[in-house]
Amino acid sequence: METVTHLIAGEMVSHSNETIEVFNPATGAVTCLMEMGNQETVQQAIRAAEAALPAWKKTPPLKRARVMYRFKELLEANKDTIAKMISEEHGKTVPDALGELQRGIENVEYACGAPEFLKGEYSSTTGPGINAWSDSKPVGIVAGITPFNFPAMVPLWMYPLAIVCGNCFILKPSEKNPSSTLYIAKLLDEAGLPKGVMSVVNGGKDVVDALIQAPQVKAMSFVGSTPVAEYIYSQGTANGKRVQALGGAKNHAIVMPDAELDGAVSALMGAAFGSCGERCMAISVAVCVGDETADRLIAKLTPQIHELRVGAYTQEGVEMGPLISKEHFEKVTQYVNEGVASGANLLVDGRSLKVEGHENGYFIGGCLFDNVTTDMSIYKEEIFGPVLCVVRVNSLEEGIALINEHEYGNGTCIFTRDGEAAELFCDEVEAGMVGVNVPLPVPVASHSFGGWKRSLFGDLHAYGPDGVRFYTRKKAISQRWPKRASHEAAQFAFPSQQ
Ligand code: NAD
């Protein structure tokens, strides 16, 4: 059986005999083994990055961008292979895997604009004979730690931009599905990236801790669950690093009485059950304004959830795959049990779903709860599964207050035809990404991605213009050339424009 190891300076390297199993969630079968990296693996990646950095940061941005052009072409040429790899280890359907890859490629396309977004700002005559400019310099060696749910897209949020900005990058992907992430990184080598600029170190907490403790690593981008995000943010900053750590979510959609209901139902079906609810932007709470709205929504949603086609990515017409692991399946099932025990009304129960021929897969059907209240664990916590909770409120203002009281603030949306209601919602709601009749308002690559409250630790969002700010340091240069015929006396007052 194949063992996935580490990619350092263009070579696959191995440091230990410690391996873990990687599973196909649709069958429960082991697909490959993955070697757990250690302190020595991290040190080797750092040495490779240190060797590559001086030349890479002096490489003109246009030449760096050309590597990204070739990388984009290779990603497109290999998209079907990559999508199948994602589906096999994650469980999501192939069209969904192709969708995440496409969103990742859009970040590579954005990175190709480096000559434009790195060109800096210039002012002439900021003082007598003085000109000034601001330059964007690379940070140095940057590390990225990524979650299982987007093994292609989330790493592509990070390293194309970091690298095109002149940094070297060490990626620690999720240990649950490492194959597609590694395959993609090898394509970047094939695109002509100098050796050592990008490394992939597989492993778990030990690798992350070694990266946190390494003084050579100047910045860390993290995407994953909130407890780990908080840990990496606090430890990383305590070790003097710049850190952006994106965490978990509980995304609410408000359904107004005037919403175009069929459209809202379709949108909610995709946003709640796509990728088996394992998206940080998944809608997990439908906040209905008025009982009549809730009753009408539920009447339309219920049959559609019953009809969801759940199965393996290899089966024709499947809309929703399995959960990532047996442990996660048990966790999601436990949440549904808790919802029932706490008095919520379970209208659609996916717990007993079986997929023929895939009895050992981690499948659960879509679940719908009504009359959910804010004290219940199914409301308070991120389930990360195909469980949609309906909460009933009396007004838009009450719905906004509910969202604002929640500890997470990643994404949210409103379904309405009323511009005034939508404007109020956009102004008042405390979340980083807001949709108006757009259920998954994941910003395109030229806008940045990030939540508020406990969905993000740090100041700058991921990718787009904030990504450029995160992966660069500003340097302001003031320059004056001495004039031959003049000599100025010393000035002891602070220089100003008086
Ligand atoms: P996770 O937090 O378990 O793992 C994420 C990464 O952190 C992995 O690489 C993992 O190996 C590492 N890790 C895990 N435990 C660690 C520890 N104790 N110390 C150091 N590193 C550790 O998350 P996951 O289960 O892979 O992904 C799902 C979570 O990610 C959900 O909470 C989801 O909302 C979140 N997510 C957030 C966003 C966002 O943009 N906000 C995007 C995708 C996923």
Coordinates of C-alpha atoms and ligand atoms in Angstrom, one line a residue, residues 145-150 154 157 172-176 203-205 208-209 222-226 228 231-232 246-249 279-280 382 384 410 449 455, ligand 1:
I145 CA -2.1 24.6 8.2
T146 CA -5.3 23.5 6.5
P147 CA -8.5 21.5 7.2
F148 CA -9.9 18.4 5.6
N149 CA -13.0 19.9 4.1
F150 CA -11.3 21.7 1.2
V154 CA -8.0 26.2 1.1
W157 CA -6.1 30.3 -0.8
K172 CA 0.9 21.2 6.7
P173 CA -2.3 19.7 5.1
S174 CA -5.0 17.8 6.9
E175 CA -4.0 14.3 7.9
K176 CA -7.4 13.0 6.9
G203 CA 1.5 15.2 10.1
G204 CA -0.4 16.4 13.1
K205 CA 0.0 18.6 16.2
V208 CA 2.3 22.3 13.9
D209 CA 4.0 22.9 17.2
F222 CA -4.5 28.6 9.6
V223 CA -7.9 27.4 8.6
G224 CA -9.8 24.8 10.8
S225 CA -11.8 24.5 13.9
T226 CA -12.1 27.3 16.5
V228 CA -7.2 24.9 17.2
Y231 CA -4.4 27.8 20.1
I232 CA -2.4 28.6 16.9
L246 CA -9.8 31.2 10.6
G247 CA -12.1 29.0 12.7
G248 CA -15.5 27.4 12.9
A249 CA -19.0 28.7 12.1
R279 CA -18.4 23.5 4.8
C280 CA -17.5 26.4 7.1
E382 CA -21.0 23.7 15.0
F384 CA -20.5 20.2 10.6
N410 CA -18.6 33.6 9.6
F449 CA -12.6 35.8 3.0
S455 CA -14.7 32.6 13.4
Ligands
NAD1 P1 -9.2 20.8 12.7 O1 -9.1 22.1 13.5 O2 -9.4 19.5 13.4 O3 -7.8 20.6 11.8 C1 -7.3 21.7 11.0 C2 -5.8 21.5 11.0 O4 -5.3 21.7 12.3 C3 -5.4 20.1 10.5 O5 -4.3 20.3 9.6 C4 -5.0 19.4 11.7 O6 -4.0 18.5 11.6 C5 -4.5 20.5 12.6 N1 -4.7 20.3 14.1 C6 -5.8 19.6 14.6 N2 -5.7 19.6 15.9 C7 -4.6 20.3 16.3 C8 -4.0 20.6 17.5 N3 -4.5 20.3 18.7 N4 -2.9 21.4 17.5 C9 -2.3 21.8 16.3 N5 -2.9 21.5 15.1 C10 -4.0 20.7 15.1 O7 -10.3 21.1 11.6 P2 -10.9 20.0 10.5 O8 -11.8 19.0 11.2 O9 -9.8 19.5 9.6 O10 -11.8 21.0 9.6 C11 -13.1 21.4 10.0 C12 -13.2 22.7 10.7 O11 -12.5 23.7 9.9 C13 -14.6 23.2 11.0 O12 -14.6 23.8 12.3 C14 -14.8 24.3 9.9 O13 -15.7 25.3 10.2 C15 -13.4 24.8 9.8 N6 -13.2 25.6 8.6 C16 -13.2 26.9 8.6 C17 -13.0 27.6 7.5 C18 -13.0 29.1 7.5 O14 -12.6 29.7 6.5 N7 -13.4 29.8 8.6 C19 -12.8 27.0 6.2 C20 -12.9 25.6 6.2 C21 -13.0 24.9 7.4

